[in-house]
mmCIF file of N, CA and C in Angstrom:
data_model
loop_
_atom_site.group_PDB
_atom_site.id
_atom_site.type_symbol
_atom_site.label_atom_id
_atom_site.label_comp_id
_atom_site.label_asym_id
_atom_site.label_seq_id
_atom_site.Cartn_x
_atom_site.Cartn_y
_atom_site.Cartn_z
ATOM 1 N N MET A 1 66.234 145.652 130.786
ATOM 2 C CA MET A 1 64.883 145.529 130.297
ATOM 3 C C MET A 1 64.049 144.838 131.375
ATOM 4 N N GLY A 2 63.212 145.577 132.034
ATOM 5 C CA GLY A 2 62.416 145.032 133.123
ATOM 6 C C GLY A 2 61.039 144.607 132.661
ATOM 7 N N SER A 3 60.389 143.877 133.522
ATOM 8 C CA SER A 3 59.029 143.437 133.236
ATOM 9 C C SER A 3 58.056 144.577 133.510
ATOM 10 N N VAL A 4 56.966 144.560 132.809
ATOM 11 C CA VAL A 4 55.924 145.559 133.021
ATOM 12 C C VAL A 4 55.048 145.079 134.163
ATOM 13 N N VAL A 5 54.856 145.933 135.139
ATOM 14 C CA VAL A 5 53.999 145.611 136.274
ATOM 15 C C VAL A 5 52.682 146.348 136.079
ATOM 16 N N ARG A 6 51.603 145.644 136.219
ATOM 17 C CA ARG A 6 50.281 146.249 136.039
ATOM 18 C C ARG A 6 49.469 146.059 137.312
ATOM 19 N N TYR A 7 48.641 147.011 137.586
ATOM 20 C CA TYR A 7 47.743 146.902 138.720
ATOM 21 C C TYR A 7 46.415 147.536 138.334
ATOM 22 N N CYS A 8 45.400 147.200 139.072
ATOM 23 C CA CYS A 8 44.098 147.822 138.823
ATOM 24 C C CYS A 8 43.328 147.900 140.128
ATOM 25 N N GLU A 9 42.433 148.815 140.147
ATOM 26 C CA GLU A 9 41.518 148.903 141.272
ATOM 27 C C GLU A 9 40.283 148.106 140.910
ATOM 28 N N SER A 10 39.787 147.358 141.866
ATOM 29 C CA SER A 10 38.592 146.560 141.606
ATOM 30 C C SER A 10 37.774 146.456 142.880
ATOM 31 N N SER A 11 36.518 146.123 142.706
ATOM 32 C CA SER A 11 35.625 145.996 143.848
ATOM 33 C C SER A 11 34.755 144.769 143.648
ATOM 34 N N MET A 12 34.741 143.908 144.644
ATOM 35 C CA MET A 12 33.866 142.738 144.586
ATOM 36 C C MET A 12 32.433 143.130 144.947
ATOM 37 N N ARG A 13 32.284 144.269 145.549
ATOM 38 C CA ARG A 13 30.963 144.722 145.973
ATOM 39 C C ARG A 13 30.082 145.076 144.774
ATOM 40 N N ASN A 14 30.639 145.829 143.821
ATOM 41 C CA ASN A 14 29.822 146.265 142.690
ATOM 42 C C ASN A 14 30.400 145.852 141.335
ATOM 43 N N GLY A 15 31.479 145.052 141.305
ATOM 44 C CA GLY A 15 32.038 144.531 140.063
ATOM 45 C C GLY A 15 32.926 145.508 139.323
ATOM 46 N N PHE A 16 33.307 146.602 139.974
ATOM 47 C CA PHE A 16 34.170 147.577 139.328
ATOM 48 C C PHE A 16 35.526 146.933 139.025
ATOM 49 N N GLY A 17 36.041 147.120 137.832
ATOM 50 C CA GLY A 17 37.344 146.593 137.430
ATOM 51 C C GLY A 17 37.314 145.158 136.941
ATOM 52 N N LEU A 18 36.131 144.584 136.871
ATOM 53 C CA LEU A 18 36.011 143.177 136.470
ATOM 54 C C LEU A 18 36.451 142.961 135.025
ATOM 55 N N LYS A 19 36.118 143.887 134.139
ATOM 56 C CA LYS A 19 36.516 143.757 132.734
ATOM 57 C C LYS A 19 38.033 143.757 132.613
ATOM 58 N N TYR A 20 38.706 144.610 133.371
ATOM 59 C CA TYR A 20 40.173 144.669 133.343
ATOM 60 C C TYR A 20 40.764 143.336 133.792
ATOM 61 N N ILE A 21 40.209 142.768 134.837
ATOM 62 C CA ILE A 21 40.715 141.484 135.347
ATOM 63 C C ILE A 21 40.511 140.382 134.306
ATOM 64 N N TYR A 22 39.340 140.357 133.652
ATOM 65 C CA TYR A 22 39.099 139.365 132.600
ATOM 66 C C TYR A 22 40.121 139.498 131.473
ATOM 67 N N GLN A 23 40.377 140.720 131.051
ATOM 68 C CA GLN A 23 41.348 140.945 129.981
ATOM 69 C C GLN A 23 42.747 140.535 130.423
ATOM 70 N N PHE A 24 43.093 140.828 131.661
ATOM 71 C CA PHE A 24 44.410 140.471 132.184
ATOM 72 C C PHE A 24 44.580 138.951 132.224
ATOM 73 N N LEU A 25 43.552 138.241 132.655
ATOM 74 C CA LEU A 25 43.624 136.778 132.722
ATOM 75 C C LEU A 25 43.588 136.142 131.334
ATOM 76 N N ASN A 26 43.174 136.883 130.332
ATOM 77 C CA ASN A 26 43.123 136.387 128.960
ATOM 78 C C ASN A 26 44.511 136.392 128.306
ATOM 79 N N ILE A 27 45.436 137.179 128.816
ATOM 80 C CA ILE A 27 46.761 137.337 128.196
ATOM 81 C C ILE A 27 47.522 136.014 128.078
ATOM 82 N N PRO A 28 47.620 135.173 129.121
ATOM 83 C CA PRO A 28 48.355 133.900 128.949
ATOM 84 C C PRO A 28 47.752 133.009 127.864
ATOM 85 N N PHE A 29 46.416 132.979 127.780
ATOM 86 C CA PHE A 29 45.776 132.192 126.725
ATOM 87 C C PHE A 29 46.161 132.722 125.352
ATOM 88 N N LEU A 30 46.142 134.029 125.190
ATOM 89 C CA LEU A 30 46.484 134.621 123.896
ATOM 90 C C LEU A 30 47.940 134.359 123.533
ATOM 91 N N GLN A 31 48.830 134.375 124.521
ATOM 92 C CA GLN A 31 50.240 134.067 124.249
ATOM 93 C C GLN A 31 50.393 132.623 123.788
ATOM 94 N N LEU A 32 49.714 131.710 124.465
ATOM 95 C CA LEU A 32 49.762 130.298 124.070
ATOM 96 C C LEU A 32 49.178 130.108 122.673
ATOM 97 N N GLN A 33 48.078 130.789 122.400
ATOM 98 C CA GLN A 33 47.465 130.701 121.078
ATOM 99 C C GLN A 33 48.420 131.214 120.003
ATOM 100 N N ARG A 34 49.123 132.299 120.282
ATOM 101 C CA ARG A 34 50.082 132.850 119.320
ATOM 102 C C ARG A 34 51.194 131.851 119.041
ATOM 103 N N GLU A 35 51.721 131.217 120.091
ATOM 104 C CA GLU A 35 52.791 130.229 119.910
ATOM 105 C C GLU A 35 52.315 129.067 119.047
ATOM 106 N N CYS A 36 51.103 128.587 119.310
ATOM 107 C CA CYS A 36 50.558 127.472 118.522
ATOM 108 C C CYS A 36 50.380 127.872 117.060
ATOM 109 N N LEU A 37 49.878 129.078 116.836
ATOM 110 C CA LEU A 37 49.672 129.534 115.457
ATOM 111 C C LEU A 37 50.996 129.706 114.727
ATOM 112 N N LEU A 38 52.015 130.202 115.417
ATOM 113 C CA LEU A 38 53.329 130.344 114.786
ATOM 114 C C LEU A 38 53.910 128.980 114.426
ATOM 115 N N GLN A 39 53.714 127.994 115.307
ATOM 116 C CA GLN A 39 54.176 126.638 114.995
ATOM 117 C C GLN A 39 53.428 126.086 113.789
ATOM 118 N N GLN A 40 52.128 126.332 113.728
ATOM 119 C CA GLN A 40 51.346 125.864 112.586
ATOM 120 C C GLN A 40 51.807 126.541 111.297
ATOM 121 N N LEU A 41 52.173 127.816 111.378
ATOM 122 C CA LEU A 41 52.692 128.507 110.200
ATOM 123 C C LEU A 41 54.017 127.902 109.743
ATOM 124 N N GLN A 42 54.852 127.503 110.694
ATOM 125 C CA GLN A 42 56.120 126.866 110.332
ATOM 126 C C GLN A 42 55.867 125.528 109.650
ATOM 127 N N VAL A 43 54.950 124.743 110.195
ATOM 128 C CA VAL A 43 54.605 123.453 109.586
ATOM 129 C C VAL A 43 54.028 123.684 108.193
ATOM 130 N N ASN A 44 53.170 124.687 108.071
ATOM 131 C CA ASN A 44 52.582 125.019 106.780
ATOM 132 C C ASN A 44 53.655 125.401 105.771
ATOM 133 N N ALA A 45 54.638 126.179 106.191
ATOM 134 C CA ALA A 45 55.721 126.598 105.282
ATOM 135 C C ALA A 45 56.531 125.388 104.823
ATOM 136 N N ARG A 46 56.821 124.457 105.746
ATOM 137 C CA ARG A 46 57.561 123.247 105.370
ATOM 138 C C ARG A 46 56.754 122.404 104.387
ATOM 139 N N ASP A 47 55.454 122.238 104.660
ATOM 140 C CA ASP A 47 54.601 121.453 103.764
ATOM 141 C C ASP A 47 54.513 122.097 102.383
ATOM 142 N N MET A 48 54.433 123.409 102.368
ATOM 143 C CA MET A 48 54.354 124.116 101.090
ATOM 144 C C MET A 48 55.643 123.945 100.297
ATOM 145 N N ASP A 49 56.789 124.050 100.966
ATOM 146 C CA ASP A 49 58.068 123.843 100.288
ATOM 147 C C ASP A 49 58.172 122.425 99.739
ATOM 148 N N ALA A 50 57.736 121.444 100.546
ATOM 149 C CA ALA A 50 57.786 120.051 100.098
ATOM 150 C C ALA A 50 56.883 119.836 98.881
ATOM 151 N N SER A 51 55.705 120.437 98.899
ATOM 152 C CA SER A 51 54.789 120.303 97.761
ATOM 153 C C SER A 51 55.372 120.935 96.505
ATOM 154 N N LEU A 52 55.985 122.095 96.654
ATOM 155 C CA LEU A 52 56.600 122.752 95.496
ATOM 156 C C LEU A 52 57.746 121.918 94.934
ATOM 157 N N GLU A 53 58.532 121.293 95.809
ATOM 158 C CA GLU A 53 59.615 120.421 95.349
ATOM 159 C C GLU A 53 59.056 119.217 94.599
ATOM 160 N N GLU A 54 57.965 118.635 95.121
ATOM 161 C CA GLU A 54 57.347 117.492 94.446
ATOM 162 C C GLU A 54 56.806 117.894 93.074
ATOM 163 N N ILE A 55 56.202 119.065 92.996
ATOM 164 C CA ILE A 55 55.683 119.543 91.710
ATOM 165 C C ILE A 55 56.822 119.732 90.720
ATOM 166 N N ASP A 56 57.925 120.317 91.177
ATOM 167 C CA ASP A 56 59.078 120.518 90.295
ATOM 168 C C ASP A 56 59.653 119.185 89.831
ATOM 169 N N ALA A 57 59.750 118.218 90.761
ATOM 170 C CA ALA A 57 60.272 116.900 90.398
ATOM 171 C C ALA A 57 59.336 116.211 89.403
ATOM 172 N N TYR A 58 58.041 116.343 89.605
ATOM 173 C CA TYR A 58 57.070 115.745 88.686
ATOM 174 C C TYR A 58 57.177 116.376 87.300
ATOM 175 N N ALA A 59 57.371 117.686 87.268
ATOM 176 C CA ALA A 59 57.477 118.384 85.980
ATOM 177 C C ALA A 59 58.706 117.931 85.203
ATOM 178 N N ARG A 60 59.762 117.532 85.910
ATOM 179 C CA ARG A 60 60.980 117.071 85.242
ATOM 180 C C ARG A 60 60.918 115.593 84.866
ATOM 181 N N SER A 61 59.965 114.849 85.405
ATOM 182 C CA SER A 61 59.921 113.406 85.169
ATOM 183 C C SER A 61 59.198 113.074 83.865
ATOM 184 N N ASP A 62 59.303 111.791 83.472
ATOM 185 C CA ASP A 62 58.626 111.322 82.261
ATOM 186 C C ASP A 62 57.122 111.173 82.481
ATOM 187 N N GLU A 63 56.697 111.069 83.734
ATOM 188 C CA GLU A 63 55.270 110.941 84.018
ATOM 189 C C GLU A 63 54.507 112.192 83.584
ATOM 190 N N HIS A 64 55.193 113.287 83.465
ATOM 191 C CA HIS A 64 54.571 114.564 83.105
ATOM 192 C C HIS A 64 54.383 114.691 81.590
ATOM 193 N N ASN A 65 54.985 113.785 80.828
ATOM 194 C CA ASN A 65 54.930 113.842 79.365
ATOM 195 C C ASN A 65 53.664 113.134 78.876
ATOM 196 N N TYR A 66 52.770 113.877 78.257
ATOM 197 C CA TYR A 66 51.498 113.317 77.796
ATOM 198 C C TYR A 66 51.691 112.291 76.690
ATOM 199 N N ASP A 67 52.619 112.531 75.794
ATOM 200 C CA ASP A 67 52.868 111.583 74.703
ATOM 201 C C ASP A 67 53.313 110.229 75.247
ATOM 202 N N SER A 68 54.174 110.238 76.252
ATOM 203 C CA SER A 68 54.619 108.983 76.870
ATOM 204 C C SER A 68 53.450 108.270 77.536
ATOM 205 N N PHE A 69 52.570 109.028 78.152
ATOM 206 C CA PHE A 69 51.409 108.447 78.815
ATOM 207 C C PHE A 69 50.490 107.762 77.804
ATOM 208 N N ILE A 70 50.218 108.440 76.702
ATOM 209 C CA ILE A 70 49.358 107.865 75.657
ATOM 210 C C ILE A 70 50.001 106.611 75.076
ATOM 211 N N GLU A 71 51.300 106.647 74.854
ATOM 212 C CA GLU A 71 52.009 105.482 74.323
ATOM 213 C C GLU A 71 51.921 104.309 75.291
ATOM 214 N N MET A 72 52.054 104.573 76.589
ATOM 215 C CA MET A 72 51.957 103.515 77.588
ATOM 216 C C MET A 72 50.559 102.905 77.581
ATOM 217 N N LEU A 73 49.521 103.744 77.486
ATOM 218 C CA LEU A 73 48.152 103.226 77.432
ATOM 219 C C LEU A 73 47.937 102.364 76.189
ATOM 220 N N ALA A 74 48.449 102.816 75.063
ATOM 221 C CA ALA A 74 48.303 102.050 73.819
ATOM 222 C C ALA A 74 49.010 100.706 73.942
ATOM 223 N N ASN A 75 50.188 100.683 74.536
ATOM 224 C CA ASN A 75 50.918 99.421 74.725
ATOM 225 C C ASN A 75 50.149 98.476 75.632
ATOM 226 N N LYS A 76 49.540 98.994 76.684
ATOM 227 C CA LYS A 76 48.754 98.145 77.590
ATOM 228 C C LYS A 76 47.560 97.549 76.849
ATOM 229 N N ARG A 77 46.858 98.392 76.089
ATOM 230 C CA ARG A 77 45.707 97.895 75.327
ATOM 231 C C ARG A 77 46.132 96.843 74.308
ATOM 232 N N ARG A 78 47.241 97.107 73.629
ATOM 233 C CA ARG A 78 47.742 96.178 72.616
ATOM 234 C C ARG A 78 48.094 94.842 73.272
ATOM 235 N N THR A 79 48.777 94.887 74.401
ATOM 236 C CA THR A 79 49.158 93.662 75.104
ATOM 237 C C THR A 79 47.918 92.890 75.540
ATOM 238 N N LYS A 80 46.922 93.616 76.047
ATOM 239 C CA LYS A 80 45.693 92.965 76.485
ATOM 240 C C LYS A 80 44.962 92.333 75.299
ATOM 241 N N GLN A 81 44.891 93.041 74.187
ATOM 242 C CA GLN A 81 44.232 92.511 72.989
ATOM 243 C C GLN A 81 44.969 91.285 72.448
ATOM 244 N N GLU A 82 46.297 91.323 72.461
ATOM 245 C CA GLU A 82 47.082 90.173 71.990
ATOM 246 C C GLU A 82 46.854 88.970 72.889
ATOM 247 N N ALA A 83 46.755 89.219 74.199
ATOM 248 C CA ALA A 83 46.511 88.111 75.124
ATOM 249 C C ALA A 83 45.122 87.524 74.888
ATOM 250 N N LEU A 84 44.133 88.382 74.666
ATOM 251 C CA LEU A 84 42.776 87.892 74.393
ATOM 252 C C LEU A 84 42.715 87.157 73.058
ATOM 253 N N ALA A 85 43.426 87.657 72.068
ATOM 254 C CA ALA A 85 43.448 87.000 70.752
ATOM 255 C C ALA A 85 44.148 85.650 70.850
ATOM 256 N N GLY A 86 45.201 85.560 71.640
ATOM 257 C CA GLY A 86 45.915 84.296 71.819
ATOM 258 C C GLY A 86 45.048 83.275 72.529
ATOM 259 N N ASP A 87 44.226 83.714 73.482
ATOM 260 C CA ASP A 87 43.324 82.808 74.198
ATOM 261 C C ASP A 87 42.197 82.321 73.285
ATOM 262 N N ALA A 88 41.785 83.144 72.344
ATOM 263 C CA ALA A 88 40.687 82.771 71.443
ATOM 264 C C ALA A 88 41.124 81.670 70.481
ATOM 265 N N PHE A 89 42.399 81.640 70.089
ATOM 266 C CA PHE A 89 42.886 80.641 69.136
ATOM 267 C C PHE A 89 43.250 79.328 69.811
ATOM 268 N N THR A 90 43.411 79.307 71.096
ATOM 269 C CA THR A 90 43.802 78.049 71.745
ATOM 270 C C THR A 90 42.641 77.286 72.268
#
């Protein structure tokens, strides 16, 4: 499997072939851009997997239970009210 060799005719006198040269010089930039985008896609895939795992773990936890949440809020309010009532009598 050999490398592809490219050549073009160009003229500095009248600018013939200038577009070809610009496109040819653009290739290394595009290759670098592709590598960066592929790396970003890999990072994105890892982040997405991590987020999905966190969502699944949250769904299995007690924090996801609305009844438990309401009960916890009621207990906090009750404790706060009892503390305020105890301070009022002393």
